[in-house]
């Protein structure tokens, strides 16, 4: 592990390196404890660089075995070699020379899962962001593009399959049980996109004919025997390839495209050129082992990594400050893909829920940073919801502002102008300015300024003057190291809605530029006057979630009820009902804190019933509407002095009230939704299961609820229904004979399937209440659990700390102590996973004072531990600052 130097990297310090590496030839002789890596690099001095400039290569824990320049040994006096850096003090005077470097690495002991490591005996690599320097000394930065040729040598028995980037060019036998394969990737790429896989894997093969008629061989490699479980991923891959041709005109460029699933992986998946490496959780699926959410994630992540081939690989990032250039844009592309493959409205609601659950708290707490940050200590900690999800929202706003056609013209220009480049956000914005002729400089603040903007909006109607007025005021709250903010350009989509849900016409508008149903908010305050408005409209705001902002709207409850029934924008209709639920929950929270029993308006519980039963609406939409705001969502909206127990009580009370008011209707609906046809993971079938399972959750609090859920569990014919019933039993009927029996049955059936056992861990880690910390602690000794596997750690520890408000925030601080100890234990093996876990306490300042003090102590105990990694120190120190 690299030592923490405390160094801060700054965007303004960027300058190109004095050297380039146009060609990289790598030879790997694989063995678990001593793999030899021979790199032969063609090094070229950049035009204008001084002949005496030393060549400084990055390393991370490397052992140098041999070094030659142009075939001659380099004298020790001409070198400075440490595990973390290799300096060639006096490179040859010639502009180009050949540098040979031999290093030795130990994949078997690599538990950080960066560089070359082994996962269930399969050799694999992970190089983004700075893992390549754990393999060989290199200019390990994304603006160094090189053409790679790779030779892999291995024992045939140990590794019959040998894969790398690009196209296969040669293979053969070496005697003594060894064999080799060679791969060549004609597209220059940065080192973070390098990949190698070697091992014994099963293959699912298929092919795809591109737009121009070329045949691409597709392979998905999995643990032998699991090939059938890759069928859905393969289908998603082919649909992604087709979609990128149709939606963006992007064709695949190599003869092969391979995907490998591994069981130990720090993130979701990685877009290495021609050789994507995946967390197996996002490849393997069938109805017996995967939920509908798993299927949807697989589809989205397969698409995401494939789309990176153009947005990330063909056009890459100049430096890591530009991470959102590839990530925000590629998330936008995968969102659009899923919207086209599934239901656009449902997809949009789900995206916004994710953004609010993950990005808003980040933007509103100590870890806030701009979509394009200006400084970092550890780049691994910037693979965040802000860079990814808010980054995607920013691209979506560009499309909203320019319109779909001009946006597409801008994208075409981006590909044309920057293919083969390591580009910047400025380059990206410029193509849209050039394609549209508009000035996007104020808009660009979305990349540069952290924090969630707020719009305060009020409206008045003057019937005599036939004028409807919207007063809109923007503010951007201060964030760490950015106390003063500039005014932003916020595209606010809106609708004026009259009786019966019809749009209200207006004859003119002044006070802001309004185009195609979008108000362009650019100033601190706008008074937008619509003339010729005869009836008082209800106003639908931020339609389709056109901007990632919070709204403070003075809106009559009657209007909110009206919009929840009549808004023609599905997202905003969902939002209106969700706002009503949130308002009711916050009021109930206050009543509970004041020692009162909360009560809910009959028209609210009735509306829940009518949405649930509205056959005009998609079942998936009805399920999303009925799912109450989560405890963390409610906490975020309350903002400060949070008592998670009171929030939990409020939410339970509302669920009970809705179920009680609609018991018979919900039972009838529930009965009618049972799967009749054969299982299919498609969106419509998944939507029916989602609605049925949401109804089950509601009915579970009613008399006979435990028996109903137990029956649901026993009769389930797929994992979606089985896991949903188990969660209902474990959460709503904790400790009941039905819950105990179901948990045991699940363990018996799936005990040897790690990915399914993750669900079992998750369900138990999220059981509300003070006892769960003990359950979780005990489960760390379960034979299916391992502190070394990121999926296991995230399922048990991650779920407990980020998805169990009452358990984790136990009033006596026990949850925090367990958490602090566990984070430090994980860190010894895997700093990256530990640092991510540690972000669970980022909102600690919004807790009530007693919990706040205990959370702070736990954070301080992490900060005070010896030899902290750069990853964890960075998170903990920023969280406490
Ligand atoms: N680049 C990957 C993606 O988003 C994420 C990733 C980052 C994976 C770092 C591994 C390491 O597609
Ligand atoms: Zn990505």
Short mmCIF file of C-alpha atoms in Angstrom, two decimals, residues 259-465:
data_model
loop_
_atom_site.label_atom_id
_atom_site.label_comp_id
_atom_site.label_asym_id
_atom_site.label_seq_id
_atom_site.Cartn_x
_atom_site.Cartn_y
_atom_site.Cartn_z
CA UNK A 259 -16.58 -9.65 -20.46
CA UNK A 260 -15.22 -11.52 -17.46
CA UNK A 261 -17.08 -11.94 -14.17
CA UNK A 262 -14.99 -12.14 -11.00
CA UNK A 263 -16.12 -12.60 -7.40
CA UNK A 264 -13.75 -10.11 -5.75
CA UNK A 265 -14.15 -6.63 -7.16
CA UNK A 266 -14.05 -3.20 -5.54
CA UNK A 267 -16.67 -1.58 -7.73
CA UNK A 268 -19.47 -2.58 -10.10
CA UNK A 269 -17.48 -3.15 -13.27
CA UNK A 270 -14.65 -1.76 -15.40
CA UNK A 271 -14.59 -0.67 -19.03
CA UNK A 272 -11.09 -1.93 -20.02
CA UNK A 273 -10.79 -1.71 -23.81
CA UNK A 274 -12.36 -4.81 -25.38
CA UNK A 275 -12.14 -6.66 -22.06
CA UNK A 276 -14.64 -5.45 -19.49
CA UNK A 277 -14.18 -6.93 -16.04
CA UNK A 278 -17.28 -7.22 -13.90
CA UNK A 279 -18.24 -7.85 -10.34
CA UNK A 280 -20.06 -11.18 -10.85
CA UNK A 281 -23.08 -9.72 -9.06
CA UNK A 282 -23.69 -7.69 -12.24
CA UNK A 283 -23.44 -10.61 -14.65
CA UNK A 284 -24.94 -13.74 -13.14
CA UNK A 285 -28.72 -14.01 -13.00
CA UNK A 286 -31.65 -16.31 -13.36
CA UNK A 287 -35.11 -16.23 -11.88
CA UNK A 288 -34.15 -18.52 -9.03
CA UNK A 289 -31.20 -16.40 -7.81
CA UNK A 290 -31.70 -12.82 -9.02
CA UNK A 291 -34.34 -10.22 -8.25
CA UNK A 292 -35.90 -7.89 -10.80
CA UNK A 293 -33.69 -5.14 -9.41
CA UNK A 294 -30.66 -7.35 -10.13
CA UNK A 295 -31.80 -7.85 -13.73
CA UNK A 296 -32.26 -4.10 -14.18
CA UNK A 297 -28.81 -3.41 -12.69
CA UNK A 298 -27.16 -5.96 -14.94
CA UNK A 299 -28.77 -4.41 -18.00
CA UNK A 300 -27.72 -0.91 -16.93
CA UNK A 301 -24.13 -1.79 -16.01
CA UNK A 302 -23.48 -3.96 -19.06
CA UNK A 303 -24.68 -0.99 -21.10
CA UNK A 304 -22.67 1.52 -19.09
CA UNK A 305 -19.36 -0.31 -19.54
CA UNK A 306 -20.05 -0.95 -23.21
CA UNK A 307 -20.93 2.74 -23.79
CA UNK A 308 -17.58 3.72 -22.27
CA UNK A 309 -15.96 2.34 -25.42
CA UNK A 310 -16.72 5.71 -27.00
CA UNK A 311 -17.21 7.92 -23.97
CA UNK A 312 -14.13 7.09 -21.94
CA UNK A 313 -11.97 4.93 -24.18
CA UNK A 314 -11.95 6.44 -27.69
CA UNK A 315 -12.23 9.83 -25.99
CA UNK A 316 -10.63 9.66 -22.58
CA UNK A 317 -9.88 12.14 -19.77
CA UNK A 318 -6.87 14.44 -19.75
CA UNK A 319 -6.47 14.02 -15.99
CA UNK A 320 -8.53 12.65 -13.10
CA UNK A 321 -10.14 16.01 -12.38
CA UNK A 322 -12.06 15.37 -15.62
CA UNK A 323 -13.52 12.08 -14.36
CA UNK A 324 -17.10 13.29 -14.94
CA UNK A 325 -16.25 13.76 -18.63
CA UNK A 326 -16.51 10.00 -19.02
CA UNK A 327 -18.62 9.03 -16.01
CA UNK A 328 -21.37 11.66 -15.98
CA UNK A 329 -21.78 11.34 -19.74
CA UNK A 330 -21.79 7.54 -19.68
CA UNK A 331 -24.33 7.43 -16.85
CA UNK A 332 -26.51 9.75 -18.90
CA UNK A 333 -26.19 7.35 -21.82
CA UNK A 334 -27.03 4.28 -19.74
CA UNK A 335 -30.03 6.10 -18.22
CA UNK A 336 -31.33 6.87 -21.69
CA UNK A 337 -30.77 3.28 -22.76
CA UNK A 338 -32.75 1.91 -19.81
CA UNK A 339 -35.48 4.49 -20.40
CA UNK A 340 -35.81 3.29 -23.99
CA UNK A 341 -35.74 -0.39 -23.05
CA UNK A 342 -38.14 -0.02 -20.12
CA UNK A 343 -40.62 2.62 -18.99
CA UNK A 344 -39.25 6.14 -19.31
CA UNK A 345 -41.43 7.59 -16.55
CA UNK A 346 -40.64 4.83 -14.08
CA UNK A 347 -36.94 5.03 -14.90
CA UNK A 348 -36.90 8.78 -14.32
CA UNK A 349 -38.56 8.45 -10.92
CA UNK A 350 -36.07 5.76 -9.90
CA UNK A 351 -33.13 7.94 -11.04
CA UNK A 352 -34.35 10.88 -9.02
CA UNK A 353 -34.86 8.74 -5.96
CA UNK A 354 -31.27 7.50 -6.28
CA UNK A 355 -29.93 11.00 -6.81
CA UNK A 356 -31.74 12.31 -3.74
CA UNK A 357 -30.73 9.35 -1.61
CA UNK A 358 -27.02 9.47 -2.49
CA UNK A 359 -26.03 12.70 -4.17
CA UNK A 360 -28.08 15.23 -2.21
CA UNK A 361 -26.68 14.18 1.19
CA UNK A 362 -23.18 14.23 -0.30
CA UNK A 363 -23.73 17.73 -1.72
CA UNK A 364 -25.24 18.95 1.53
CA UNK A 365 -22.54 17.58 3.86
CA UNK A 366 -18.81 17.75 4.55
CA UNK A 367 -17.85 15.64 1.51
CA UNK A 368 -19.45 18.03 -1.00
CA UNK A 369 -17.37 18.71 -4.10
CA UNK A 370 -18.02 20.07 -7.59
CA UNK A 371 -18.90 17.67 -10.43
CA UNK A 372 -15.44 18.57 -11.65
CA UNK A 373 -13.35 18.85 -8.48
CA UNK A 374 -10.31 21.13 -8.33
CA UNK A 375 -8.34 19.19 -5.74
CA UNK A 376 -8.04 15.75 -4.27
CA UNK A 377 -5.78 13.79 -1.97
CA UNK A 378 -6.95 10.35 -3.10
CA UNK A 379 -8.66 10.02 -6.47
CA UNK A 380 -10.32 6.73 -5.46
CA UNK A 381 -12.57 8.78 -3.20
CA UNK A 382 -13.97 10.77 -6.13
CA UNK A 383 -15.94 7.96 -7.75
CA UNK A 384 -18.94 9.59 -6.14
CA UNK A 385 -22.62 10.17 -6.66
CA UNK A 386 -21.76 13.77 -7.51
CA UNK A 387 -19.35 12.86 -10.32
CA UNK A 388 -21.60 10.08 -11.65
CA UNK A 389 -25.22 10.99 -10.96
CA UNK A 390 -25.09 14.76 -10.78
CA UNK A 391 -22.64 14.58 -13.70
CA UNK A 392 -25.36 12.81 -15.66
CA UNK A 393 -27.98 15.38 -14.65
CA UNK A 394 -25.74 18.15 -15.97
CA UNK A 395 -25.56 16.45 -19.38
CA UNK A 396 -29.34 16.02 -19.28
CA UNK A 397 -29.74 19.77 -18.64
CA UNK A 398 -27.58 20.53 -21.68
CA UNK A 399 -30.02 18.48 -23.73
CA UNK A 400 -32.98 20.24 -22.13
CA UNK A 401 -31.51 23.65 -22.92
CA UNK A 402 -30.44 22.86 -26.49
CA UNK A 403 -33.18 20.44 -27.50
CA UNK A 404 -32.62 16.83 -28.59
CA UNK A 405 -31.48 17.59 -32.15
CA UNK A 406 -28.89 20.23 -31.33
CA UNK A 407 -27.70 18.07 -28.45
CA UNK A 408 -27.14 15.19 -30.87
CA UNK A 409 -25.29 17.51 -33.26
CA UNK A 410 -23.07 18.54 -30.36
CA UNK A 411 -22.37 14.91 -29.48
CA UNK A 412 -21.53 14.14 -33.11
CA UNK A 413 -19.11 17.05 -33.07
CA UNK A 414 -17.60 15.80 -29.82
CA UNK A 415 -16.85 12.40 -31.36
CA UNK A 416 -15.57 13.92 -34.56
CA UNK A 417 -13.38 16.54 -32.95
CA UNK A 418 -11.99 14.57 -30.02
CA UNK A 419 -11.73 10.95 -31.14
CA UNK A 420 -8.33 9.78 -29.90
CA UNK A 421 -7.96 12.66 -27.44
CA UNK A 422 -7.54 12.94 -23.71
CA UNK A 423 -10.07 15.72 -23.31
CA UNK A 424 -11.43 18.15 -20.72
CA UNK A 425 -14.80 19.44 -19.58
CA UNK A 426 -14.01 22.69 -21.42
CA UNK A 427 -13.69 20.69 -24.65
CA UNK A 428 -17.04 19.06 -23.94
CA UNK A 429 -18.87 22.31 -23.27
CA UNK A 430 -17.30 23.90 -26.34
CA UNK A 431 -18.80 21.39 -28.77
CA UNK A 432 -22.27 22.32 -27.55
CA UNK A 433 -21.51 26.03 -27.78
CA UNK A 434 -20.27 25.50 -31.31
CA UNK A 435 -23.19 23.31 -32.34
CA UNK A 436 -25.79 25.69 -30.91
CA UNK A 437 -24.20 29.12 -31.15
CA UNK A 438 -25.13 29.66 -27.50
CA UNK A 439 -23.00 30.89 -24.65
CA UNK A 440 -22.86 28.20 -21.97
CA UNK A 441 -20.45 29.96 -19.61
CA UNK A 442 -23.01 30.52 -16.85
CA UNK A 443 -24.31 27.01 -17.31
CA UNK A 444 -20.75 25.65 -16.87
CA UNK A 445 -20.97 26.55 -13.17
CA UNK A 446 -22.80 23.25 -12.76
CA UNK A 447 -19.40 21.62 -13.25
CA UNK A 448 -17.44 24.00 -11.09
CA UNK A 449 -19.62 24.84 -8.12
CA UNK A 450 -20.63 22.33 -5.43
CA UNK A 451 -23.91 22.35 -3.52
CA UNK A 452 -27.57 21.76 -4.36
CA UNK A 453 -29.22 24.98 -5.52
CA UNK A 454 -32.57 25.85 -4.01
CA UNK A 455 -35.44 27.64 -5.70
CA UNK A 456 -37.98 29.43 -3.54
CA UNK A 457 -41.17 29.84 -5.54
CA UNK A 458 -44.51 31.46 -4.89
CA UNK A 459 -47.39 32.25 -7.21
CA UNK A 460 -50.32 34.64 -7.43
CA UNK A 461 -53.23 34.95 -9.82
CA UNK A 462 -54.89 38.24 -10.49
CA UNK A 463 -58.22 37.42 -12.18
CA UNK A 464 -59.04 41.04 -12.96
CA UNK A 465 -55.75 41.52 -14.83
#
